[in-house]
Amino acid sequence: MFENTYITQRIQKANALREQDLNPYTNALTRTMSNAAFLQRYAHLLESTFDTNAQKVDSGDGDSALDNAPTLANSAKDSRIVDEKSGHSRSFFSKSGLSSDWQGSYLSGNDCSQSRRIHDLSLQAKSTDQAEMPTESVVGRVKFIRIMGKACFIKIQDESAILQAYLSKNELSEQEFFIVKKLLEVGDIVNITGYAFVTKTGELSIHANAFTILTKAIIPLPEKFHGLTDIEARYRQRYVDLIMNPGVKETFILRSRIVALVRRFFEEKGFLEVETPMLHPIPGGANAKPFVTHHNALGVDRYLRIAPELYLKRLIVGGFEAVFELNRNFRNEGMDHSHNPEFSMIEFYWAYHTYKDLITLTQEFFTYLLEKLQLPTQLPWGDTEVDFSKWSTLSYKDSLRTIGNIPESALENAKSLESYLAQKGVKLESNLSYGKLQDAAFSEFVESKLINPTFITQYPIDISPLARRNDEDPSIADRFELFIGGKEIANGFSELNDPIDQYERFLAQVRQKDAGDEEAQYMDEDFVTALGYGMPPTAGQGIGIDRLVMLLTNNKSIKDVLLFPAMKPQAKGTDLESSQDLKE
């Protein structure tokens, strides 16, 4: 597993630490603050005014220059400057992150080039100023190293920020500096103790008095991580993706904020968060093929839940009037850019309300999210944009006519629609009901065109087995789905609370399953029994969290908003090799 040349060399360096009685995976550390807190606390040093007539040190030999660094008068109090000379003058760490100059060095790892002369120019107003500077201790992963003679600059990154550190033979112990020069590598996690100062190029840094390798990384970081032939490497090794690409981490930080705001919105509306089983004796709540497992203690099969709906409605029967659950669902179906077999969703149920109330609530929900996240009403979405100031509502059949451009004659009945779809080259299963034919037509000709927020209402009843029938037209359901960016984001309806009707619909689902429909629902007699005790008029809705995050972060692939998306099995023994492919 560890036969790769690069890895072998790093293991040797880890062993070299052990030979010096140092644990390359030690827990002996101190940390007084995060990197971001350090940069914030000592930001005032950047505002100091430096003597423009500071003495220049003859470049000479890199080592001798450091040995002979003079003390300069008329300096800013509590500040220290190190000159990082190069062929051209510029700040190496810009507001947007690593500049191209730093990136080149960081990507190549240790660079012992003497092209940069480091001069330790101590600018002290008083000889006691350095002693008066507070001592801080920080940690982080090494992202850049430049060693020159008796000094070294590194950049370390913790969760909060990247911080530059200056390590000098004059301040570190002989052992510590030996480790810096000979054993330290990009990717290692270190602990640095020292004081704040500002380099001559204007970068706030920490001047090290003590240095420790906390964790020795034996697998080198890749030199490149974008533009790979095998882009799936980013998903397979998400931990490396997070190390190398700050933007990826920002996406998941935003995801966490979105989830927190979703929860807060419903709590503020008076909903109670509950937890229901993940292992179901009967899969239900949606039309989907379930995952099957076995419960050894009970000696029975169980199903990973495809939806929490039927349990949440049992709670409404029991007397709760507003409940929600934010958790995982599992559907044993295909994968594409918007489907993952394991996904997050919020489902909520609201007694004494209808689907029309849900439409109003959903608009409030998105307004709340955009406001709290400080996002504009016009959000980019691929090569277009979504305008959250333009909401619309359209019936299912009207969408087929006006958006799908399906002629009225083709929508008269199942036979005419099946013939039309066949002429258009739409692949269909045999013996589809009229509602499922409409669903096929909608998926083919309508869905991808619904970019701005659109509520599609009045769904066919035979593809809505848990929704309430419309009083005026029993062939349709009091149901809607919300589409944004060409994808379904939410599904809601007035709940069916007639136990007889529910039982008959379950029987119809069972017949469909017997005919070969693996996604048809099972008979759930206990749920019918619950309805028999009486469920008040209730509205219920589900919102897909993953697709919501995709929408708000402008990510077209669900894999980009899942920390660990489902992936095809990888050939045995290729994980470490793939790391080296990235490096080379």
XYZ file of C-alpha atoms in Angstrom:
584
model
C 0.000 0.000 0.000
C 2.871 2.375 0.781
C 5.322 1.348 -1.954
C 5.162 4.584 -3.925
C 8.522 6.385 -3.983
C 7.173 9.685 -2.686
C 5.371 7.971 0.162
C 8.413 5.874 1.059
C 10.542 9.000 1.353
C 8.021 10.642 3.642
C 7.773 7.554 5.834
C 11.553 7.701 6.202
C 11.258 11.273 7.439
C 8.583 10.242 9.926
C 10.954 7.569 11.174
C 13.732 10.169 11.389
C 11.525 12.093 13.831
C 11.128 8.972 15.926
C 14.908 8.535 15.967
C 15.099 11.933 17.626
C 12.595 10.786 20.262
C 9.843 12.843 18.631
C 6.414 11.396 17.911
C 5.401 12.308 14.341
C 1.769 12.018 15.476
C 1.953 13.795 18.804
C -0.891 15.299 20.799
C 1.467 17.589 22.726
C 0.368 20.965 21.456
C -0.657 24.415 22.543
C -3.037 26.706 20.701
C -4.057 30.122 21.918
C -6.104 31.182 18.894
C -7.067 30.386 15.333
C -5.180 31.851 12.389
C -8.048 34.192 11.614
C -8.134 35.402 15.218
C -4.378 36.018 15.081
C -4.728 38.078 11.901
C -7.591 40.044 13.404
C -5.985 40.666 16.788
C -2.734 41.976 15.321
C -4.145 43.768 12.284
C -3.216 47.082 13.917
C 0.445 46.325 13.182
C -0.298 46.777 9.510
C -1.311 50.351 10.209
C 2.089 51.240 11.673
C 4.246 53.743 9.824
C 7.710 52.442 8.989
C 10.848 54.427 8.498
C 11.233 54.896 4.734
C 14.934 55.454 5.200
C 15.521 52.082 6.811
C 19.022 50.785 6.334
C 19.405 48.257 3.509
C 21.469 45.179 4.169
C 23.990 44.061 1.592
C 22.533 41.003 -0.144
C 25.708 38.933 0.110
C 25.332 35.337 1.221
C 21.891 34.367 2.501
C 23.302 33.027 5.776
C 25.656 35.896 6.488
C 22.950 38.438 5.763
C 20.846 36.911 8.481
C 23.776 36.769 10.868
C 24.488 40.460 10.366
C 20.932 41.832 10.370
C 21.157 45.230 12.055
C 18.825 46.858 14.519
C 17.184 49.957 13.067
C 15.945 52.956 15.000
C 12.817 55.077 14.506
C 10.613 52.067 13.908
C 6.981 51.391 14.658
C 6.396 50.083 18.161
C 5.662 46.401 18.648
C 6.352 45.556 15.017
C 9.051 43.614 13.232
C 9.834 43.597 9.527
C 11.425 40.911 7.412
C 12.421 41.778 3.866
C 11.551 39.090 1.298
C 13.463 40.319 -1.760
C 12.759 39.113 -5.226
C 13.453 40.203 -8.737
C 10.315 42.335 -8.538
C 8.510 43.846 -5.629
C 4.993 42.715 -4.749
C 2.922 41.351 -1.921
C 2.843 37.573 -2.059
C -0.472 37.067 -0.330
C -3.306 39.022 -1.868
C -6.828 39.546 -0.567
C -8.063 36.876 -2.924
C -5.607 34.267 -1.657
C -2.268 32.957 -2.879
C -0.818 35.037 -5.694
C 0.622 33.247 -8.691
C 4.127 33.690 -7.287
C 3.272 31.934 -4.053
C 1.188 29.324 -5.818
C 4.110 28.269 -7.945
C 6.290 27.698 -4.900
C 3.564 26.079 -2.848
C 2.701 23.665 -5.600
C 6.302 22.518 -5.924
C 6.730 21.873 -2.208
C 10.151 22.521 -0.658
C 12.104 25.024 -2.696
C 15.674 25.513 -1.487
C 16.398 28.138 -4.126
C 18.454 31.098 -2.943
C 16.628 33.400 -5.353
C 15.001 35.172 -2.436
C 17.304 36.765 0.107
C 15.694 37.007 3.505
C 16.977 39.752 5.720
C 15.975 39.854 9.353
C 15.579 43.593 9.799
C 14.581 44.103 13.406
C 12.752 47.379 13.705
C 12.549 47.960 17.441
C 11.757 51.271 19.069
C 13.189 49.847 22.279
C 15.199 46.765 23.009
C 12.398 45.550 25.269
C 9.666 45.779 22.614
C 10.164 42.218 21.376
C 9.984 40.873 24.908
C 6.782 42.800 25.476
C 5.058 41.292 22.433
C 2.434 38.701 23.444
C 3.354 35.090 22.714
C 0.771 33.196 20.703
C 0.482 29.611 19.552
C -1.142 28.602 16.273
C -1.600 25.405 14.291
C -2.234 24.468 10.707
C -1.350 22.426 7.644
C 1.725 23.559 5.736
C 0.713 24.813 2.288
C 3.991 26.481 1.265
C 7.657 26.232 2.221
C 10.636 28.361 1.178
C 13.923 27.622 2.896
C 17.000 29.864 2.537
C 20.040 29.258 4.618
C 19.266 30.034 8.226
C 15.664 31.113 7.726
C 12.427 29.811 6.335
C 9.008 31.149 5.430
C 6.017 28.809 5.516
C 2.290 29.277 5.183
C -0.013 27.256 7.389
C -3.741 26.823 7.004
C -6.274 25.963 9.667
C -10.039 25.974 9.194
C -10.221 29.749 9.520
C -7.367 31.203 7.414
C -3.872 30.948 5.992
C -1.105 32.489 8.108
C 2.524 33.100 7.229
C 5.236 32.044 9.684
C 8.905 32.999 9.820
C 11.282 30.439 11.268
C 14.871 31.377 11.964
C 17.844 29.406 13.232
C 18.535 32.290 15.617
C 15.289 31.716 17.541
C 14.606 27.997 17.180
C 16.543 25.231 18.893
C 19.114 23.331 16.866
C 16.802 20.322 16.742
C 13.766 22.385 15.710
C 15.582 24.084 12.863
C 17.031 20.793 11.665
C 13.469 19.456 11.437
C 12.389 22.558 9.523
C 15.204 22.230 6.981
C 15.356 18.477 6.570
C 12.070 16.864 7.613
C 9.286 19.410 7.109
C 7.160 19.057 3.963
C 4.067 20.554 2.407
C 1.051 18.773 3.892
C 2.469 18.366 7.406
C 0.421 19.761 10.291
C 2.458 21.921 12.660
C 2.290 23.917 15.883
C 4.083 27.288 15.977
C 4.606 29.520 19.000
C 5.840 33.071 18.570
C 4.878 36.707 18.240
C 3.268 38.891 15.593
C 5.272 40.980 13.149
C 4.934 42.434 9.656
C 7.195 41.607 6.733
C 8.597 44.365 4.588
C 6.199 43.343 1.851
C 3.406 44.122 4.294
C 2.242 40.687 5.384
C 1.187 40.095 8.966
C 3.008 36.969 10.141
C 4.112 35.039 13.208
C 7.796 34.982 14.172
C 8.448 31.525 15.589
C 10.117 30.907 18.937
C 9.123 27.231 18.977
C 8.097 24.732 16.323
C 6.629 21.219 16.381
C 5.400 18.817 13.721
C 2.080 17.531 15.050
C 1.202 15.220 12.179
C 3.522 13.937 9.495
C 1.713 13.616 6.154
C 3.107 10.580 4.356
C 1.084 11.130 1.173
C 2.057 14.292 -0.734
C -0.590 16.771 -1.729
C -1.337 16.988 -5.446
C 0.158 19.768 -7.493
C -3.109 20.155 -9.403
C -6.610 19.325 -8.486
C -8.721 21.040 -11.128
C -8.683 20.180 -14.789
C -8.121 16.496 -14.139
C -9.007 13.928 -16.748
C -10.682 11.925 -13.980
C -12.713 14.646 -12.275
C -14.297 12.021 -9.996
C -11.045 11.934 -8.031
C -12.293 15.069 -6.267
C -15.381 13.212 -5.084
C -13.574 9.988 -4.183
C -11.010 11.834 -2.078
C -13.076 14.711 -0.787
C -10.589 15.234 2.041
C -7.938 16.198 -0.519
C -10.443 18.318 -2.420
C -11.155 20.285 0.765
C -7.444 20.774 1.469
C -6.647 21.998 -2.022
C -9.727 24.016 -2.966
C -10.957 26.668 -0.509
C -14.065 27.257 -2.630
C -15.230 23.699 -2.006
C -15.099 24.240 1.742
C -17.078 27.482 1.331
C -19.838 25.558 -0.458
C -20.218 23.181 2.475
C -20.040 25.976 5.026
C -22.900 27.621 3.139
C -24.750 24.309 3.050
C -24.514 24.113 6.827
C -25.892 27.631 7.134
C -28.763 26.794 4.794
C -29.691 23.713 6.837
C -29.583 25.760 10.047
C -31.818 28.432 8.503
C -34.292 25.833 7.227
C -34.628 24.496 10.754
C -34.882 27.984 12.242
C -37.593 29.077 9.776
C -39.917 26.232 10.703
C -39.224 26.558 14.401
C -40.109 30.251 14.216
C -43.352 29.275 12.449
C -44.263 27.062 15.402
C -43.333 23.667 13.951
C -41.928 20.987 16.242
C -38.911 19.011 15.055
C -39.361 15.265 15.524
C -37.509 12.069 14.698
C -39.117 9.019 13.132
C -37.678 5.599 12.223
C -35.106 5.188 9.486
C -35.730 1.431 9.280
C -39.269 0.717 8.128
C -41.194 -2.554 8.216
C -43.060 -1.313 5.107
C -41.529 1.255 2.748
C -43.905 4.093 1.976
C -44.437 7.799 1.546
C -43.237 7.955 -2.051
C -43.006 5.906 -5.211
C -39.459 4.545 -5.178
C -37.562 1.291 -4.988
C -36.245 0.817 -1.434
C -32.972 -0.490 -0.060
C -33.445 -3.716 1.877
C -31.525 -4.782 4.976
C -32.008 -7.438 7.654
C -32.693 -6.954 11.344
C -30.851 -9.807 13.033
C -32.410 -9.421 16.489
C -35.962 -9.446 15.120
C -35.183 -11.895 12.336
C -36.997 -9.783 9.727
C -36.147 -7.644 6.730
C -36.304 -3.888 7.090
C -36.278 -1.111 4.502
C -34.256 2.095 4.592
C -36.885 4.754 4.501
C -37.776 6.395 1.245
C -39.764 9.121 3.043
C -40.898 9.891 6.626
C -44.386 10.907 5.458
C -46.528 8.131 6.870
C -44.962 8.354 10.321
C -45.280 12.134 10.435
C -48.964 11.917 9.518
C -49.440 9.390 12.315
C -48.238 12.164 14.623
C -50.875 14.514 13.213
C -53.467 11.840 14.002
C -52.032 11.732 17.525
C -52.649 15.427 18.110
C -49.549 17.313 16.966
C -50.571 20.119 14.630
C -47.259 21.223 13.097
C -44.265 18.885 12.827
C -41.192 18.593 10.660
C -38.283 16.230 10.202
C -34.997 17.117 8.543
C -33.110 13.949 7.806
C -31.950 11.358 5.299
C -33.956 9.355 2.791
C -32.766 6.425 0.683
C -34.011 5.424 -2.753
C -32.520 2.531 -4.679
C -32.668 4.212 -8.043
C -30.401 5.634 -10.728
C -27.855 8.387 -10.233
C -27.416 11.516 -12.305
C -26.576 15.190 -11.802
C -29.621 15.736 -9.584
C -30.144 12.298 -7.990
C -28.173 10.530 -5.287
C -29.498 7.355 -3.644
C -28.950 8.906 -0.209
C -30.270 12.441 0.116
C -31.455 15.016 2.628
C -34.973 16.389 2.780
C -37.243 18.291 5.101
C -40.845 17.113 5.346
C -43.400 19.075 7.330
C -47.088 18.618 8.087
C -49.490 21.360 9.061
C -52.917 20.533 10.442
C -55.938 22.678 9.519
C -54.232 24.031 6.394
C -54.388 23.300 2.651
C -51.899 23.094 -0.183
C -52.681 26.728 -1.031
C -51.379 27.730 2.397
C -48.211 25.786 1.601
C -47.703 27.777 -1.585
C -47.768 30.998 0.440
C -45.486 29.517 3.095
C -42.990 28.324 0.478
C -42.648 31.802 -0.988
C -42.060 33.158 2.524
C -39.466 30.434 3.044
C -37.389 31.445 0.015
C -37.665 35.135 0.849
C -36.382 34.290 4.343
C -33.429 32.272 3.014
C -32.323 34.906 0.523
C -32.549 37.628 3.154
C -30.650 35.717 5.848
C -27.987 34.563 3.399
C -27.779 38.090 1.952
C -28.333 36.804 -1.558
C -29.889 38.848 -4.381
C -33.266 37.979 -5.868
C -31.542 37.247 -9.191
C -29.209 34.289 -8.773
C -26.912 32.869 -11.470
C -27.794 29.379 -12.646
C -25.384 28.026 -15.225
C -25.560 30.260 -18.280
C -28.859 31.804 -17.176
C -30.308 33.156 -13.936
C -33.223 32.512 -11.598
C -35.353 35.517 -10.703
C -37.016 35.095 -7.316
C -39.137 38.182 -7.903
C -41.020 36.303 -10.628
C -43.179 33.549 -9.122
C -45.879 31.886 -11.192
C -48.536 29.187 -10.827
C -49.733 26.942 -13.628
C -51.930 23.857 -13.747
C -50.419 20.558 -14.839
C -52.394 20.287 -18.089
C -51.884 23.959 -18.926
C -48.130 23.489 -18.577
C -48.272 20.614 -21.072
C -50.155 22.829 -23.523
C -48.418 26.188 -23.132
C -44.866 25.177 -22.181
C -44.651 21.661 -23.593
C -46.487 22.746 -26.773
C -48.476 19.503 -26.799
C -51.627 19.870 -28.911
C -54.993 19.603 -27.217
C -55.919 16.605 -29.333
C -52.992 14.634 -27.917
C -54.163 15.297 -24.352
C -57.690 13.971 -24.793
C -56.977 10.488 -23.421
C -54.272 7.912 -22.720
C -54.317 6.454 -26.219
C -53.880 9.774 -28.024
C -51.107 10.888 -25.661
C -49.256 7.580 -25.964
C -49.401 7.858 -29.748
C -48.104 11.442 -29.636
C -45.200 10.554 -27.330
C -44.255 7.588 -29.500
C -44.166 9.867 -32.556
C -41.819 12.189 -30.643
C -39.471 9.335 -29.847
C -40.156 9.255 -26.105
C -39.333 5.835 -24.670
C -42.271 4.430 -22.727
C -42.950 1.389 -20.621
C -45.959 -0.688 -21.575
C -49.428 -0.316 -20.027
C -48.860 3.139 -18.548
C -51.882 4.887 -17.070
C -53.037 8.247 -18.400
C -51.455 9.991 -15.407
C -48.100 8.308 -15.947
C -48.190 9.187 -19.636
C -48.770 12.808 -18.644
C -45.847 12.493 -16.242
C -43.624 11.240 -19.069
C -44.729 14.136 -21.258
C -44.094 16.639 -18.472
C -40.587 15.292 -17.811
C -39.740 15.377 -21.515
C -41.218 18.687 -22.655
C -41.863 20.921 -19.640
C -39.658 20.427 -16.597
C -36.336 21.707 -17.945
C -37.999 24.941 -19.147
C -39.229 25.977 -15.685
C -36.350 28.273 -14.691
C -38.010 30.938 -12.547
C -39.962 29.663 -9.507
C -43.099 27.932 -10.803
C -45.794 26.072 -8.900
C -47.346 23.340 -11.050
C -50.736 22.387 -9.583
C -53.595 19.909 -10.147
C -51.564 16.739 -10.612
C -53.191 13.565 -12.004
C -54.633 11.543 -9.126
C -53.083 8.244 -10.258
C -49.558 9.577 -9.695
C -50.564 11.121 -6.362
C -51.501 8.117 -4.173
C -51.330 10.030 -0.866
C -52.874 13.353 -1.919
C -56.456 14.501 -1.427
C -58.812 14.419 -4.425
C -60.014 17.737 -5.726
C -63.663 18.316 -4.797
C -64.652 19.582 -8.258
C -62.568 17.196 -10.379
C -61.793 13.842 -8.712
C -59.305 12.939 -11.474
C -56.823 15.484 -10.118
C -55.226 16.008 -6.718
C -54.959 19.092 -4.534
C -51.242 19.011 -5.085
C -48.377 21.120 -6.377
C -44.697 20.775 -7.159
C -42.290 23.700 -7.162
C -39.797 23.885 -10.003
C -36.785 26.189 -10.059
C -33.846 26.065 -12.432
C -35.497 23.277 -14.401
C -35.637 20.920 -11.401
C -38.233 19.870 -8.866
C -37.417 21.519 -5.543
C -40.539 20.807 -3.481
C -43.655 18.647 -3.500
C -46.734 19.453 -1.428
C -50.415 18.652 -1.197
C -53.511 18.583 0.899
C -53.274 15.191 2.564
C -55.675 12.369 1.907
C -57.425 11.676 5.222
C -60.230 9.402 3.990
C -59.226 5.902 5.210
C -61.431 4.098 2.663
C -60.050 6.061 -0.266
C -56.505 5.549 1.043
C -57.023 1.799 1.349
C -58.303 1.576 -2.227
C -55.349 3.569 -3.523
C -52.935 1.293 -1.713
C -54.676 -1.660 -3.375
C -54.171 0.011 -6.759
C -50.485 0.474 -5.929
C -50.193 -3.198 -4.976
C -51.697 -4.194 -8.323
C -49.133 -1.984 -10.092
C -46.344 -3.604 -8.097
C -47.625 -7.068 -8.980
C -47.596 -5.987 -12.620
C -43.871 -5.194 -12.362
C -43.695 -1.582 -11.117
C -40.840 -1.739 -8.580
C -41.497 1.849 -7.442
C -45.185 1.356 -6.602
C -46.057 1.616 -2.914
C -46.841 -1.235 -0.548
C -50.027 -1.774 1.424
C -49.691 -0.186 4.863
C -52.691 -1.320 6.874
C -51.443 0.263 10.090
C -51.434 3.673 8.416
C -54.957 3.108 7.158
C -55.908 2.172 10.733
C -54.377 5.451 11.953
C -56.491 7.385 9.452
C -59.483 5.474 10.756
C -59.064 7.265 14.096
C -59.378 10.565 12.253
C -56.723 12.911 10.853
C -57.711 16.577 10.635
C -57.447 18.434 7.311
C -53.697 18.645 6.830
C -51.203 19.992 4.321
C -47.797 18.381 3.917
C -44.707 19.166 1.926
C -41.173 17.955 1.236
C -38.241 20.106 0.140
C -35.052 18.534 -1.180
C -32.128 20.013 0.731
C -29.469 18.896 -1.744
C -31.207 20.498 -4.707
C -31.900 23.598 -2.631
C -28.178 23.922 -1.916
C -27.369 23.303 -5.581
C -29.682 26.152 -6.494
C -28.326 28.636 -3.953
C -24.674 27.828 -4.687
C -24.993 27.582 -8.486
C -23.832 23.971 -8.648
C -25.290 21.895 -11.457
C -24.153 18.538 -10.036
C -25.496 17.098 -6.797
C -22.034 15.619 -6.174
C -20.705 19.129 -5.645
C -22.999 19.710 -2.659
C -22.582 16.275 -1.027
C -19.449 15.776 1.029
C -19.324 12.088 0.159
C -21.527 11.296 -2.856
C -22.228 7.730 -3.929
C -19.561 6.512 -6.345
C -18.961 3.426 -8.413
C -16.503 1.009 -6.786
C -12.878 1.774 -7.515
C -10.371 -0.914 -8.461
C -8.567 -2.277 -5.422
C -5.275 -0.610 -4.595
C -5.793 2.499 -6.733
C -6.449 5.066 -3.998
C -2.809 5.932 -3.301
C -1.897 5.629 -6.951
C -4.558 8.157 -7.838
C -3.013 10.563 -5.325
C 0.270 10.293 -7.161
C -1.418 10.709 -10.521
C -2.651 14.052 -9.234
C 0.837 14.999 -8.097
C 2.569 14.082 -11.294
